[in-house]
């Protein structure tokens, strides 16, 4: 977020080399299954993670800050908790480890003292100090942290190249406290911005909370007098705000008595050493004077605070007139260019505006000193504008401003929270030339990082360098060994190729990732047309049928789709390779159609699905509390006579609840079933999610999972109905589960379960033996991955000690390799 002191290229080259080395190490670990891993029960990442590659091909989920240092840009990505480095390519020197937003908890490892690329960090404020170190305002963890560019002593600590360290905040307690004491013992509340001043001091903008007023604080680099206060090296001091409740107040008086509200953003230094602050609560830009003098057309006193743009009213007005008479709307970012002009990320107005330092021409516009002008953005209904005039282009919630070494204005925009919102870093060219690998024209605007879509990048490249959707709720291994990932939020289905070849009509390279269906938005459209142009709305499951076709649960459109492997007639529908077809659901949400054509039926939230040995599609109709089947051929299945292409209920009465164990499956109550699988005996296994149980509809009379069953009747085989975590090493029916959402059947018949609420993968053993390094008894339940804490850790070590983040998908390959859809990643556990 900060345009801080410029680091040297040589020092950051060291840092980048470390980041790339670690990225390659992760990539190497991620491809161990392709070929095998070393130890049973070891976990690694095979898809997703830190991202990389051409910057304009990489998704940035929540670009909430941007910093310019030398030839590099640094982008804080709040949602995936990383900092990215951009030239014309994108790398990740810090963060990328996603874990729960738990504050002030010793139970959540943040990575301090270890490798920065393996740390959890949520930095929407960044700066580069004079030694090239990367300084992060880590808002979620309420601390300021440093990534060392080289080994040495910085901020009173011995640091190692590429490691991350806490230099302020993280003390016990809540709120903002510790004024005048050691910075590492102080408590911060929500540090959103940081800069390094010419004396080496850290200046921190702490936004506070609904109960805590915002402050600007300084961590002294050396003992002396700064910002009108005597300071001791290593201690922290409040220099503005925090003294007048939550109201905005104090203009013209001492900054330490002023009210800053609770929505401050970027802080910068101007050429005179004054601090310039984007104060969203004040709907203005404020200045804390470093010296007595006249600045921004006002007589100022050292240590006092003044409004220099905005009249305090939220709105949009005033262009061409005095900046202090204009209306701004929650400005979040501010920059100071070489001429002294203030560049303002006027977030609520979706514009970049400028307060002119002197009369003349700036950014191609005739200007008057002290007046305000729009230089980019035209409101909410503009076109994207790439490659055209900046004033005609769309900006969505711009919140970070930086000025690069060429004078270009760099803007981060994070959208307004919708999936399709723009999430990019853009450059407003100040002159004609080539910047960030692109030819630019003065006054035009260009995307320099981000593809706009949240959580989507890397198609055509190595899977371990891709960004995958955080809600890829299922993962499946097809007959060729490829990983199939329904990318829910991105409305696409993606594939990680196991070998080089053509799959689903897409040429692929081994271990690279590709989209095979979706890309046409999320509306119910495209049935019968090209798969890559189809509208898919939150795909929530996939399965491969015996013919090699890919069957997709289109949850948002209440449909079941088929992407054929080759031309032919399937489910009663003639199909062409590379096209996609609807085989169940008319697009409307509801319940109807049993016994008739599946394409005329109404469904409700199609979740996990499977195909059986006869080629029938079996799926969880979650909203209808049923399991339903689309018949591939005429015959009797699950005790129900069926006709090709028609739809039938095979489990669940439609009433939401829990009942019916030991009786006919169609008379039982289910509660939001999440997933279904067919085991090696032909039994139908159901993840009865909200009942916290796994249930089985027997294909034939016999004993399965330690329970004697009658054909076509339903039985609980795991979970006692109590939501929680218990029972490992004992009978599965006595254990507590916590929102089981996905299932897989191992090659030995073992039942794999994503116990989402407990951040674990659990297994019910079908027979006695040792699996994933754990001795097991038939019918008992065991944890095979996850230590219960929500997060990301453990690659290369035992899966049971690793952190998972609400795992929502699980699959098993032909060698019993176990794959887990973890948050933003797919991870592998070797058998």
Short mmCIF file of N, CA, C and O in Angstrom, two decimals, residues 406 408 429-444 446:
data_model
loop_
_atom_site.label_atom_id
_atom_site.label_comp_id
_atom_site.label_asym_id
_atom_site.label_seq_id
_atom_site.Cartn_x
_atom_site.Cartn_y
_atom_site.Cartn_z
N UNK A 406 9.20 5.56 -12.91
CA UNK A 406 8.99 6.30 -14.15
C UNK A 406 7.93 7.38 -14.00
O UNK A 406 7.68 8.14 -14.93
N UNK A 408 4.69 6.70 -13.35
CA UNK A 408 3.36 6.16 -13.60
C UNK A 408 2.60 6.02 -12.27
O UNK A 408 3.19 5.72 -11.22
N UNK A 429 -0.39 5.49 -17.36
CA UNK A 429 0.90 5.86 -17.95
C UNK A 429 1.07 7.37 -17.93
O UNK A 429 0.18 8.12 -18.36
N UNK A 430 2.22 7.81 -17.43
CA UNK A 430 2.50 9.25 -17.40
C UNK A 430 3.21 9.70 -18.67
O UNK A 430 3.24 10.88 -19.00
N UNK A 431 3.76 8.73 -19.42
CA UNK A 431 4.43 9.06 -20.67
C UNK A 431 4.37 7.84 -21.59
O UNK A 431 4.04 6.74 -21.15
N UNK A 432 4.67 8.04 -22.85
CA UNK A 432 4.74 6.91 -23.77
C UNK A 432 5.97 6.08 -23.45
O UNK A 432 7.04 6.61 -23.11
N UNK A 433 5.83 4.77 -23.54
CA UNK A 433 6.98 3.92 -23.27
C UNK A 433 6.55 2.49 -23.01
O UNK A 433 5.36 2.14 -23.12
N UNK A 434 7.52 1.64 -22.67
CA UNK A 434 7.26 0.24 -22.35
C UNK A 434 7.45 0.05 -20.86
O UNK A 434 8.55 0.30 -20.33
N UNK A 435 6.39 -0.37 -20.19
CA UNK A 435 6.42 -0.56 -18.75
C UNK A 435 5.74 -1.89 -18.43
O UNK A 435 4.71 -2.22 -19.02
N UNK A 436 6.33 -2.65 -17.51
CA UNK A 436 5.76 -3.93 -17.08
C UNK A 436 5.48 -4.85 -18.27
O UNK A 436 4.48 -5.55 -18.33
N UNK A 437 6.41 -4.77 -19.26
CA UNK A 437 6.31 -5.65 -20.41
C UNK A 437 5.28 -5.24 -21.43
O UNK A 437 4.98 -6.00 -22.35
N UNK A 438 4.72 -4.01 -21.30
CA UNK A 438 3.67 -3.57 -22.23
C UNK A 438 4.04 -2.21 -22.82
O UNK A 438 4.64 -1.36 -22.15
N UNK A 439 3.62 -2.01 -24.05
CA UNK A 439 3.76 -0.70 -24.68
C UNK A 439 2.59 0.15 -24.22
O UNK A 439 1.42 -0.24 -24.34
N UNK A 440 2.87 1.35 -23.66
CA UNK A 440 1.82 2.21 -23.10
C UNK A 440 1.87 3.60 -23.71
O UNK A 440 2.93 4.08 -24.13
N UNK A 441 0.68 4.23 -23.70
CA UNK A 441 0.52 5.60 -24.20
C UNK A 441 0.14 6.49 -23.03
O UNK A 441 -0.69 6.12 -22.19
N UNK A 442 0.74 7.67 -22.97
CA UNK A 442 0.48 8.61 -21.88
C UNK A 442 -1.02 8.86 -21.71
O UNK A 442 -1.73 9.09 -22.70
N UNK A 443 -1.49 8.81 -20.47
CA UNK A 443 -2.89 9.09 -20.16
C UNK A 443 -3.81 7.91 -20.25
O UNK A 443 -4.97 7.98 -19.86
N UNK A 444 -3.30 6.78 -20.79
CA UNK A 444 -4.12 5.57 -20.88
C UNK A 444 -3.89 4.69 -19.67
O UNK A 444 -2.93 4.85 -18.91
N UNK A 446 -3.77 0.62 -18.03
CA UNK A 446 -3.42 -0.74 -18.43
C UNK A 446 -3.41 -1.64 -17.20
O UNK A 446 -2.97 -1.22 -16.12
#
